[in-house]
XYZ file of C-alpha atoms in Angstrom:
651
model
C 106.631 -168.857 120.392
C 105.917 -166.008 122.864
C 105.000 -166.473 126.502
C 101.496 -165.229 125.704
C 100.631 -168.190 123.484
C 100.177 -171.785 124.540
C 99.234 -174.761 122.385
C 97.873 -178.060 123.605
C 97.106 -181.013 121.385
C 95.178 -184.246 121.483
C 96.035 -185.410 117.941
C 98.848 -186.583 115.673
C 99.605 -184.997 112.297
C 96.534 -184.289 110.100
C 95.327 -186.637 107.398
C 94.256 -185.927 103.854
C 91.638 -183.247 103.391
C 88.266 -183.778 101.711
C 87.378 -181.462 98.795
C 84.690 -179.634 100.815
C 85.044 -180.936 104.344
C 82.429 -180.277 106.995
C 83.004 -180.928 110.686
C 81.329 -180.168 114.010
C 83.189 -178.678 116.957
C 81.413 -178.949 120.297
C 82.236 -176.400 123.005
C 81.203 -177.390 126.538
C 81.081 -174.519 129.001
C 80.598 -173.868 132.698
C 80.680 -170.581 134.550
C 80.425 -169.196 138.087
C 80.922 -172.576 139.782
C 82.100 -170.715 142.917
C 83.728 -173.760 144.460
C 80.555 -175.894 144.434
C 81.526 -179.503 143.840
C 78.876 -181.689 145.499
C 75.070 -181.451 145.168
C 74.759 -180.105 148.691
C 73.860 -176.707 150.135
C 76.630 -176.286 152.715
C 75.103 -173.110 154.162
C 71.689 -174.644 154.827
C 73.193 -178.146 155.311
C 70.783 -179.991 153.012
C 70.790 -181.712 149.587
C 70.830 -179.438 146.531
C 70.475 -181.505 143.337
C 70.449 -178.342 141.206
C 74.138 -177.541 141.748
C 77.641 -178.929 141.874
C 80.396 -179.999 139.528
C 79.713 -183.632 140.477
C 76.245 -183.262 138.958
C 77.364 -181.529 135.803
C 80.078 -184.170 135.308
C 77.379 -186.517 134.018
C 76.282 -183.953 131.452
C 79.889 -183.462 130.372
C 80.465 -187.200 129.900
C 77.323 -187.603 127.794
C 78.088 -184.556 125.639
C 81.640 -185.726 124.988
C 80.450 -189.175 123.993
C 78.108 -187.660 121.400
C 80.763 -185.489 119.716
C 84.391 -186.647 119.970
C 87.011 -183.938 120.209
C 84.856 -181.590 122.317
C 86.454 -178.748 124.261
C 85.635 -178.207 127.955
C 86.034 -174.586 129.097
C 85.232 -172.608 132.235
C 84.376 -168.933 132.235
C 85.673 -167.899 135.668
C 84.646 -167.542 139.320
C 85.359 -171.241 139.763
C 87.717 -171.087 142.754
C 85.975 -169.047 145.482
C 82.459 -168.519 146.796
C 81.476 -171.603 148.826
C 82.034 -172.707 152.448
C 84.450 -175.337 151.152
C 86.504 -172.753 149.242
C 86.482 -170.408 152.249
C 87.677 -173.219 154.505
C 90.527 -174.109 152.147
C 91.611 -170.461 152.049
C 91.471 -170.157 155.827
C 93.548 -173.325 156.237
C 96.149 -171.941 153.829
C 96.416 -168.760 155.921
C 96.643 -170.518 159.308
C 99.733 -171.343 161.393
C 103.166 -172.307 160.035
C 102.693 -176.012 160.624
C 99.430 -176.086 158.720
C 100.885 -173.958 155.934
C 103.654 -176.490 155.456
C 101.146 -179.334 155.224
C 98.857 -177.317 152.998
C 101.567 -176.538 150.471
C 101.400 -180.125 149.169
C 97.619 -180.272 149.307
C 95.814 -179.729 146.012
C 92.892 -177.335 146.080
C 89.709 -179.475 145.907
C 88.236 -177.407 143.078
C 91.403 -177.774 141.024
C 91.464 -181.507 141.763
C 87.872 -181.831 140.552
C 88.493 -179.844 137.361
C 91.677 -181.817 136.655
C 89.678 -185.023 137.045
C 87.091 -183.844 134.510
C 89.773 -182.844 132.013
C 89.084 -179.159 131.527
C 91.011 -177.756 128.580
C 91.129 -174.084 129.550
C 89.680 -171.506 131.930
C 89.633 -167.768 132.300
C 89.611 -165.887 135.599
C 86.637 -164.137 137.180
C 86.720 -161.307 139.680
C 86.197 -163.672 142.634
C 89.328 -165.637 141.772
C 91.145 -162.793 143.576
C 88.893 -162.616 146.652
C 91.213 -164.713 148.824
C 94.416 -163.050 147.650
C 97.024 -163.599 144.953
C 99.064 -166.201 146.842
C 96.173 -168.636 147.074
C 95.267 -168.062 143.417
C 98.819 -168.622 142.186
C 99.206 -171.779 144.287
C 95.933 -173.164 142.938
C 96.768 -172.426 139.301
C 100.160 -174.125 139.669
C 98.258 -177.320 140.493
C 96.050 -177.120 137.391
C 96.485 -179.458 134.446
C 94.490 -177.082 132.242
C 95.458 -173.788 130.637
C 94.566 -170.378 132.076
C 93.986 -167.455 129.719
C 93.387 -163.828 130.656
C 93.631 -161.350 127.799
C 92.943 -158.066 129.602
C 94.777 -158.637 132.921
C 98.218 -157.044 133.379
C 100.914 -157.236 136.019
C 102.215 -153.874 137.143
C 105.928 -153.340 137.609
C 108.692 -150.735 137.711
C 108.772 -150.405 133.916
C 106.119 -148.873 131.681
C 105.636 -152.167 129.808
C 102.824 -154.219 131.264
C 103.315 -157.966 131.454
C 100.564 -160.562 131.401
C 99.414 -162.277 134.606
C 98.470 -165.371 132.584
C 98.760 -166.074 128.839
C 96.725 -163.518 126.927
C 95.758 -166.101 124.309
C 96.073 -169.820 123.817
C 95.676 -172.270 120.950
C 94.062 -175.673 121.402
C 94.467 -178.244 118.635
C 91.617 -180.656 117.975
C 91.229 -183.449 115.435
C 87.751 -183.676 113.943
C 86.300 -185.990 111.299
C 84.376 -184.757 108.280
C 81.382 -186.315 106.513
C 83.686 -188.695 104.623
C 85.488 -189.921 107.723
C 88.619 -187.908 106.982
C 90.406 -186.359 109.993
C 91.254 -182.653 110.121
C 93.297 -180.591 112.526
C 91.553 -177.516 113.852
C 93.363 -174.763 115.751
C 90.981 -173.142 118.242
C 92.081 -169.824 119.708
C 90.865 -168.926 123.195
C 90.680 -165.428 124.687
C 89.597 -164.617 128.253
C 88.238 -161.428 129.795
C 87.228 -160.248 133.260
C 85.437 -157.031 134.328
C 87.624 -153.892 134.531
C 85.968 -153.177 137.895
C 87.795 -156.160 139.429
C 90.715 -154.016 140.559
C 88.280 -151.768 142.446
C 86.230 -154.564 144.013
C 89.391 -156.418 145.065
C 91.615 -153.406 145.686
C 92.856 -154.779 149.037
C 94.555 -157.582 147.093
C 95.326 -155.962 143.735
C 96.270 -152.291 144.177
C 99.709 -151.673 142.703
C 99.973 -155.285 141.514
C 97.448 -155.881 138.734
C 95.440 -153.793 136.278
C 92.508 -154.731 134.044
C 92.007 -153.174 130.616
C 88.663 -152.546 128.901
C 87.206 -155.701 127.403
C 86.297 -154.502 123.908
C 89.564 -152.661 123.304
C 91.519 -155.707 124.450
C 89.491 -157.989 122.207
C 89.918 -155.831 119.118
C 93.673 -155.946 119.578
C 93.851 -159.642 120.477
C 91.715 -161.207 117.731
C 94.015 -160.315 114.782
C 97.048 -161.386 116.821
C 95.471 -164.752 117.553
C 94.459 -165.226 113.911
C 98.032 -164.523 112.816
C 99.229 -167.155 115.294
C 97.211 -169.757 113.388
C 93.735 -169.797 114.967
C 91.053 -171.213 112.668
C 88.380 -170.139 115.155
C 88.329 -167.731 118.091
C 86.299 -168.422 121.239
C 85.948 -165.643 123.833
C 85.520 -166.571 127.494
C 83.856 -163.442 128.834
C 83.369 -163.196 132.592
C 80.844 -160.466 131.947
C 77.079 -160.328 131.701
C 74.766 -159.286 128.904
C 73.914 -155.591 129.014
C 70.621 -153.845 128.460
C 70.458 -153.448 124.692
C 70.963 -149.897 123.546
C 71.640 -148.614 127.066
C 75.330 -147.815 126.665
C 77.794 -146.607 124.079
C 78.515 -149.585 121.784
C 82.120 -148.433 121.429
C 82.807 -148.385 125.167
C 84.640 -151.347 126.663
C 84.644 -150.424 130.338
C 81.250 -151.845 131.253
C 80.658 -154.751 133.603
C 78.030 -156.401 131.349
C 79.347 -156.365 127.810
C 79.372 -159.932 126.442
C 76.716 -159.234 123.810
C 78.864 -156.457 122.323
C 81.903 -158.708 122.474
C 79.946 -161.139 120.282
C 79.725 -158.435 117.609
C 83.477 -158.011 117.165
C 84.730 -159.274 113.812
C 86.789 -162.431 114.106
C 85.139 -163.806 117.256
C 83.231 -166.989 116.419
C 81.534 -167.735 119.766
C 81.239 -166.268 123.272
C 80.770 -167.866 126.678
C 79.294 -165.296 129.087
C 78.794 -165.292 132.848
C 79.325 -163.216 136.000
C 75.662 -162.230 136.444
C 74.406 -165.778 137.221
C 71.863 -165.792 134.411
C 70.821 -168.091 131.582
C 71.205 -167.482 127.871
C 69.426 -168.633 125.809
C 66.564 -168.051 128.298
C 65.408 -171.229 130.002
C 62.638 -173.149 128.177
C 62.122 -175.501 131.119
C 58.508 -175.991 132.254
C 57.801 -174.072 135.428
C 61.010 -172.051 135.200
C 60.767 -168.354 136.086
C 60.392 -166.065 133.096
C 63.773 -164.596 132.174
C 63.062 -161.015 131.162
C 66.707 -159.995 131.409
C 67.596 -160.719 127.823
C 65.082 -159.666 125.153
C 65.548 -160.898 121.608
C 68.699 -159.377 120.155
C 70.939 -159.772 117.131
C 74.332 -161.346 117.858
C 77.038 -161.652 115.244
C 78.516 -164.656 117.024
C 76.633 -167.290 119.070
C 76.624 -166.830 122.833
C 75.833 -169.058 125.804
C 75.556 -168.239 129.532
C 75.156 -171.430 131.618
C 73.828 -170.206 134.973
C 75.889 -170.667 138.143
C 77.020 -173.210 140.762
C 76.941 -175.904 138.045
C 73.209 -175.539 137.421
C 73.612 -175.952 133.654
C 76.107 -177.116 131.078
C 76.360 -174.769 128.117
C 76.812 -176.399 124.703
C 77.804 -174.701 121.454
C 77.797 -176.993 118.409
C 79.655 -175.179 115.641
C 79.044 -176.650 112.162
C 82.152 -175.736 110.139
C 82.897 -175.799 106.439
C 86.388 -175.491 105.002
C 86.600 -172.986 102.155
C 89.432 -171.279 100.341
C 89.386 -168.667 103.135
C 89.712 -171.344 105.823
C 87.214 -172.808 108.264
C 83.900 -170.928 108.374
C 80.989 -171.316 110.808
C 77.951 -172.384 108.787
C 75.615 -172.849 111.718
C 75.654 -172.991 115.494
C 73.246 -174.816 117.775
C 73.300 -173.312 121.265
C 71.753 -175.122 124.208
C 71.664 -175.299 128.001
C 71.485 -178.624 129.811
C 70.153 -178.378 133.390
C 71.160 -180.851 136.097
C 67.715 -180.619 137.748
C 64.236 -179.304 137.025
C 61.058 -178.472 138.896
C 58.088 -180.726 138.269
C 54.429 -180.801 139.208
C 52.106 -178.105 140.506
C 54.209 -177.649 143.668
C 57.522 -177.250 141.838
C 59.328 -180.215 143.392
C 63.018 -180.245 142.475
C 63.927 -183.381 140.508
C 67.541 -184.289 139.652
C 68.148 -185.154 136.007
C 71.575 -186.740 136.484
C 73.503 -188.810 138.999
C 76.575 -187.266 140.650
C 80.046 -188.467 139.739
C 81.165 -190.619 142.726
C 84.844 -189.986 141.938
C 84.466 -186.293 142.705
C 82.885 -187.043 146.068
C 85.860 -189.254 146.916
C 88.335 -186.588 145.773
C 86.986 -183.982 148.202
C 85.941 -186.266 151.065
C 88.737 -185.155 153.435
C 88.267 -181.444 152.723
C 84.496 -181.695 153.146
C 84.826 -183.457 156.495
C 87.283 -180.820 157.724
C 85.043 -177.981 156.524
C 81.951 -179.424 158.215
C 83.778 -179.871 161.505
C 84.819 -176.211 161.433
C 81.328 -175.089 160.364
C 79.752 -176.745 163.421
C 81.797 -174.722 165.919
C 79.467 -172.696 168.221
C 79.608 -168.886 168.077
C 76.593 -167.489 169.941
C 72.834 -167.651 170.481
C 69.735 -166.137 168.949
C 66.510 -165.778 170.893
C 64.528 -165.082 167.705
C 64.382 -166.759 164.303
C 66.629 -165.228 161.655
C 65.136 -165.448 158.180
C 65.022 -163.506 154.910
C 61.628 -164.584 153.560
C 60.106 -161.106 153.759
C 63.233 -158.958 153.378
C 62.025 -157.562 150.045
C 58.850 -156.155 151.638
C 60.512 -154.679 154.707
C 60.573 -157.358 157.440
C 64.291 -158.085 157.607
C 65.680 -159.398 160.915
C 68.858 -160.568 159.182
C 69.575 -157.116 157.752
C 68.815 -155.556 161.147
C 71.439 -157.811 162.722
C 73.989 -157.010 160.004
C 73.346 -153.294 160.429
C 73.790 -153.522 164.197
C 77.128 -155.339 163.841
C 78.454 -152.985 161.163
C 77.424 -149.850 163.066
C 79.175 -150.994 166.250
C 82.322 -151.882 164.321
C 82.466 -148.636 162.342
C 81.907 -146.432 165.391
C 85.196 -147.767 166.758
C 86.996 -146.992 163.504
C 85.617 -143.445 163.390
C 86.470 -142.486 166.982
C 89.355 -140.170 166.060
C 87.783 -138.671 162.928
C 85.663 -135.502 162.635
C 82.923 -137.581 161.004
C 82.395 -139.405 164.307
C 79.958 -136.615 165.194
C 77.849 -137.189 162.078
C 74.792 -139.489 162.143
C 75.817 -143.071 161.300
C 73.663 -145.091 158.895
C 74.078 -148.601 157.463
C 73.103 -149.897 154.005
C 72.365 -153.627 154.013
C 70.869 -155.807 151.286
C 69.485 -159.359 151.435
C 71.900 -161.702 149.660
C 69.544 -164.673 149.902
C 66.040 -163.676 148.879
C 64.968 -166.092 146.153
C 65.474 -164.729 142.667
C 67.590 -166.629 140.158
C 68.816 -169.072 142.808
C 65.294 -170.360 143.372
C 62.873 -170.934 146.258
C 65.488 -172.491 148.555
C 67.659 -169.366 148.411
C 66.645 -167.936 151.791
C 68.108 -167.766 155.271
C 66.080 -169.691 157.835
C 67.825 -170.085 161.199
C 65.665 -171.148 164.170
C 66.122 -169.775 167.699
C 68.999 -171.397 169.557
C 72.732 -171.898 169.007
C 74.502 -170.099 166.185
C 77.448 -171.856 164.543
C 80.166 -170.796 162.136
C 78.008 -172.228 159.334
C 75.188 -169.873 160.313
C 77.592 -166.918 160.190
C 78.589 -167.871 156.651
C 74.898 -168.162 155.746
C 74.162 -164.705 157.165
C 76.933 -163.111 155.092
C 78.061 -165.242 152.181
C 80.336 -162.810 150.304
C 83.980 -161.846 151.010
C 83.237 -158.110 151.200
C 84.723 -155.797 153.820
C 83.190 -152.718 155.553
C 83.577 -149.226 154.090
C 82.203 -145.913 155.423
C 81.253 -143.137 152.992
C 80.501 -139.449 153.444
C 76.954 -138.802 152.252
C 74.546 -135.914 151.900
C 70.796 -136.161 152.167
C 70.605 -135.765 148.393
C 73.030 -138.699 147.948
C 70.865 -140.878 150.181
C 67.778 -140.198 148.083
C 69.646 -141.212 144.914
C 70.971 -144.338 146.667
C 67.478 -145.383 147.709
C 65.953 -144.610 144.301
C 68.478 -147.004 142.773
C 67.553 -149.610 145.363
C 63.760 -149.420 145.085
C 63.909 -149.917 141.321
C 63.512 -153.529 142.422
C 59.753 -152.939 142.307
C 57.542 -152.655 139.277
C 55.307 -149.604 139.014
C 51.786 -150.425 140.214
C 48.671 -148.784 138.833
C 46.357 -147.618 141.653
C 43.292 -149.829 141.881
C 44.921 -152.799 140.095
C 44.462 -156.331 141.406
C 47.341 -158.766 141.971
C 49.952 -156.810 140.045
C 53.464 -158.286 139.988
C 55.569 -156.539 142.635
C 59.174 -157.664 142.061
C 61.187 -157.231 138.859
C 62.784 -160.719 138.490
C 65.763 -159.312 136.591
C 66.771 -157.153 139.588
C 69.240 -158.987 141.892
C 68.182 -158.830 145.545
C 71.754 -158.063 146.597
C 71.228 -154.604 145.085
C 68.181 -153.879 147.233
C 69.865 -151.766 149.899
C 67.796 -150.810 152.928
C 69.298 -147.904 154.857
C 69.062 -148.545 158.572
C 68.734 -145.411 160.668
C 66.259 -143.788 158.276
C 62.518 -144.118 157.816
C 60.869 -143.594 154.443
C 57.899 -144.392 152.235
C 58.044 -145.985 148.775
C 55.449 -144.751 146.264
C 54.875 -147.609 143.819
C 52.596 -145.492 141.632
C 55.775 -143.756 140.409
C 57.965 -145.245 137.685
C 61.279 -146.810 138.672
C 64.163 -144.364 138.297
C 66.555 -147.097 137.066
C 66.397 -150.368 135.218
C 67.795 -153.567 136.710
C 71.284 -152.730 135.421
C 71.392 -149.328 137.126
C 70.844 -147.241 134.013
C 68.641 -144.192 134.603
C 65.357 -144.657 132.735
C 63.061 -142.150 134.500
C 65.253 -139.342 135.892
C 62.298 -137.363 137.263
C 60.777 -140.296 139.183
C 60.542 -139.826 142.953
C 59.527 -143.014 144.683
C 61.230 -142.121 147.971
C 58.889 -140.001 150.071
C 58.975 -138.634 153.631
C 62.645 -139.472 154.254
C 63.409 -138.955 157.946
C 66.220 -139.387 160.457
C 65.175 -139.686 164.090
C 61.779 -138.322 163.142
C 63.116 -135.200 161.417
C 62.925 -134.641 157.627
C 66.246 -135.208 155.861
C 67.433 -132.125 153.993
C 69.511 -132.383 150.776
C 72.542 -130.771 152.453
C 72.440 -132.819 155.679
C 75.651 -134.811 156.264
C 75.840 -138.500 157.189
C 78.257 -141.414 157.340
C 76.917 -144.427 155.467
C 78.418 -147.857 156.152
C 78.343 -150.199 153.163
C 80.494 -152.986 151.733
C 83.593 -152.883 149.568
C 81.733 -154.084 146.461
C 79.189 -151.283 146.694
C 81.774 -148.655 147.641
C 83.819 -149.725 144.619
C 80.975 -148.806 142.278
C 79.235 -152.188 142.254
C 75.754 -151.834 140.670
C 76.133 -148.091 140.113
C 75.014 -146.454 143.366
C 75.540 -142.718 143.920
C 78.302 -141.274 146.089
C 80.865 -144.055 145.777
C 83.869 -142.139 144.464
C 87.182 -142.708 146.334
C 87.131 -139.194 147.892
C 83.848 -140.126 149.588
C 85.522 -142.881 151.632
C 86.090 -141.868 155.239
C 87.096 -145.236 156.753
C 87.720 -148.857 155.747
C 88.155 -152.129 157.580
C 90.292 -154.728 155.813
C 88.585 -157.561 157.698
C 85.882 -159.528 155.876
C 82.356 -158.573 156.892
C 81.858 -162.128 158.071
C 84.583 -161.658 160.707
C 82.905 -158.454 161.888
C 79.619 -160.325 162.252
C 81.311 -163.275 163.988
C 82.922 -161.033 166.603
C 79.678 -159.162 167.226
C 77.664 -162.327 167.779
C 80.355 -163.977 169.893
C 80.390 -161.114 172.405
C 76.667 -160.255 172.340
C 73.899 -161.608 174.564
C 71.290 -163.799 172.850
C 70.225 -161.911 169.728
C 66.832 -160.221 169.558
C 66.787 -158.359 166.218
C 63.907 -155.990 165.586
C 61.077 -157.288 163.426
C 59.269 -154.078 162.453
C 60.130 -152.458 159.108
C 61.572 -148.959 159.035
C 60.044 -148.273 155.631
C 56.635 -148.889 154.093
C 54.777 -148.739 150.811
C 52.613 -145.679 150.300
C 48.954 -146.658 150.851
C 47.011 -147.435 147.663
C 43.424 -148.329 148.651
C 41.857 -151.072 146.556
C 45.232 -152.190 145.192
C 46.953 -155.553 145.673
C 50.243 -157.043 144.492
C 51.680 -160.548 144.238
C 54.780 -161.446 146.244
C 56.620 -164.789 145.879
C 58.945 -166.163 148.544
C 60.271 -169.467 149.895
C 57.919 -172.208 151.161
C 59.332 -171.882 154.676
C 57.800 -168.404 154.894
C 54.441 -169.873 155.858
C 55.761 -170.563 159.378
C 56.459 -166.842 159.905
C 53.645 -165.256 157.898
C 51.264 -164.752 160.834
C 53.425 -161.944 162.181
C 53.517 -160.147 158.800
C 50.448 -158.120 157.909
C 48.571 -157.766 155.657
C 49.571 -160.936 153.746
C 47.252 -163.538 152.263
C 48.820 -166.912 151.261
C 47.885 -168.117 147.756
C 49.749 -171.441 147.744
C 52.809 -173.023 146.171
C 53.563 -172.321 142.526
C 55.082 -174.609 139.827
C 58.309 -172.633 140.249
C 58.537 -173.893 143.844
C 57.879 -170.445 145.330
C 55.118 -169.706 147.840
C 52.828 -166.913 146.655
C 51.255 -164.215 148.812
C 48.869 -161.376 148.106
C 49.870 -158.068 149.684
C 47.201 -155.394 149.966
C 48.572 -151.903 149.636
């Protein structure tokens, strides 16, 4: 058997077969756990019953009890993305003595997944965010299989070798309607976005390459069938694309799971990466999911949220025919760990956390919290993100100030040092899919390491790009597609497109501009151009002077955006003028540590074009009410069943 195929078994030899046997295989799936184990928001330091592997453990136990022989799979981005995971990575990189101790210490996320008995996982792009050494060490500790079909190791020869097995087989014994046992060979494939090598180029350049998802799948499915797979399950760390928006034969897209589900020979798909739900949530009071309109899928697909918010379940009803096992029917469902109830949207847990997982990570959590409480600096003003999507963004102002100061030092010896320096900064925590608690809210006073992590939660690094005035207009048009078009004179129109992630709403600091909401959005939420002639950005100015298309600028952004993340203009490698390998969080930490008490500006540098007699609805976190008096012209309309606080904004 080749190195690219692994078989695990939970059964002895098969028994006698029934004439027309029918069995049910249950697939249990998680995705985008991002190192969240306990039901606690470590950034805000408060309970969070809607997240954590300890919560979802109860759902897993119940689902397994209902259907023996279930498979438990994870779809990637399980290792990195939480304060706990960051702390573990930092400890692994610290001094020689600590490294020696840490070598025998199991990664808490791996320990938790071992405890729950995962069968197999694939890798997401964030598995590489802390470097290959940490990833390899963690995977060596795993008691579950890792599969990655489209990830190659690069070497001196032309032949590419696999980083992990490209395919695996899992054997399960299932019982038919007559009580007769049957062996079933389940083939597993795993895919991650081709853009991973760009987003994580500091760690992966010259070491790993990622092939297109669809091409890899078309080649892998027949190979896995020949190896004996009765069924093929695809773990796709990729979102669901806008239907009809891209070439169905292309495999290089970031959101392609729906097209993967149309490949012959694939029986089911687990999707992820974009932190969404599929099927769309039917829960009372849940936000409407407009991301995924009704579509035809050849194979069933499930996308179970993020941070352990939901357990995805695929119940495959199988019938054995002369051609082998066939899928007769599939029931697809999502099982949340919490829900919002009542007119005020109170968050109610639906399960109890697994106490064994809390005990497993007790030491690591205590160490992380001690490090998170270390003082860094002071802020004289509150730092919050409640109104970042309508222009009042003290957090983004602070991030822009820190990035500008850092990049000016890196540009000192370059010709571009004489060009105007701008900074693009987006709000990472501004509600959206993560709910009404997903906001920054830091009161005046001491700032700790935990606050720094809250202010910048991703492992991106700074990048400076050469830009023209024309590029900046395109960049901003992509950004302001966050807003729905508003008909002049309308009352209480919805302002924000809920399918547009707030982390793609870049505000460019150093410019002033007006946004005309009467114009159509130039792009959809996925970045595809839908109205190429739309011109929402008006009166674009730098230091009071109109920006001309040929004017030259340096724009500071992050490594994800500079690598093509979300499809912004002007992000080709030749446009890069400078890079800093340090994480953005370190840049922010150093800026705050050496600065006097922070006093970020509170006035927006952009505005909506006036539309007399027109109002829109804006939802934000409940804590916004404390700060609303300084934001005009807002009218509070009360808490909603979704848990958000609603305001009316008069244009």
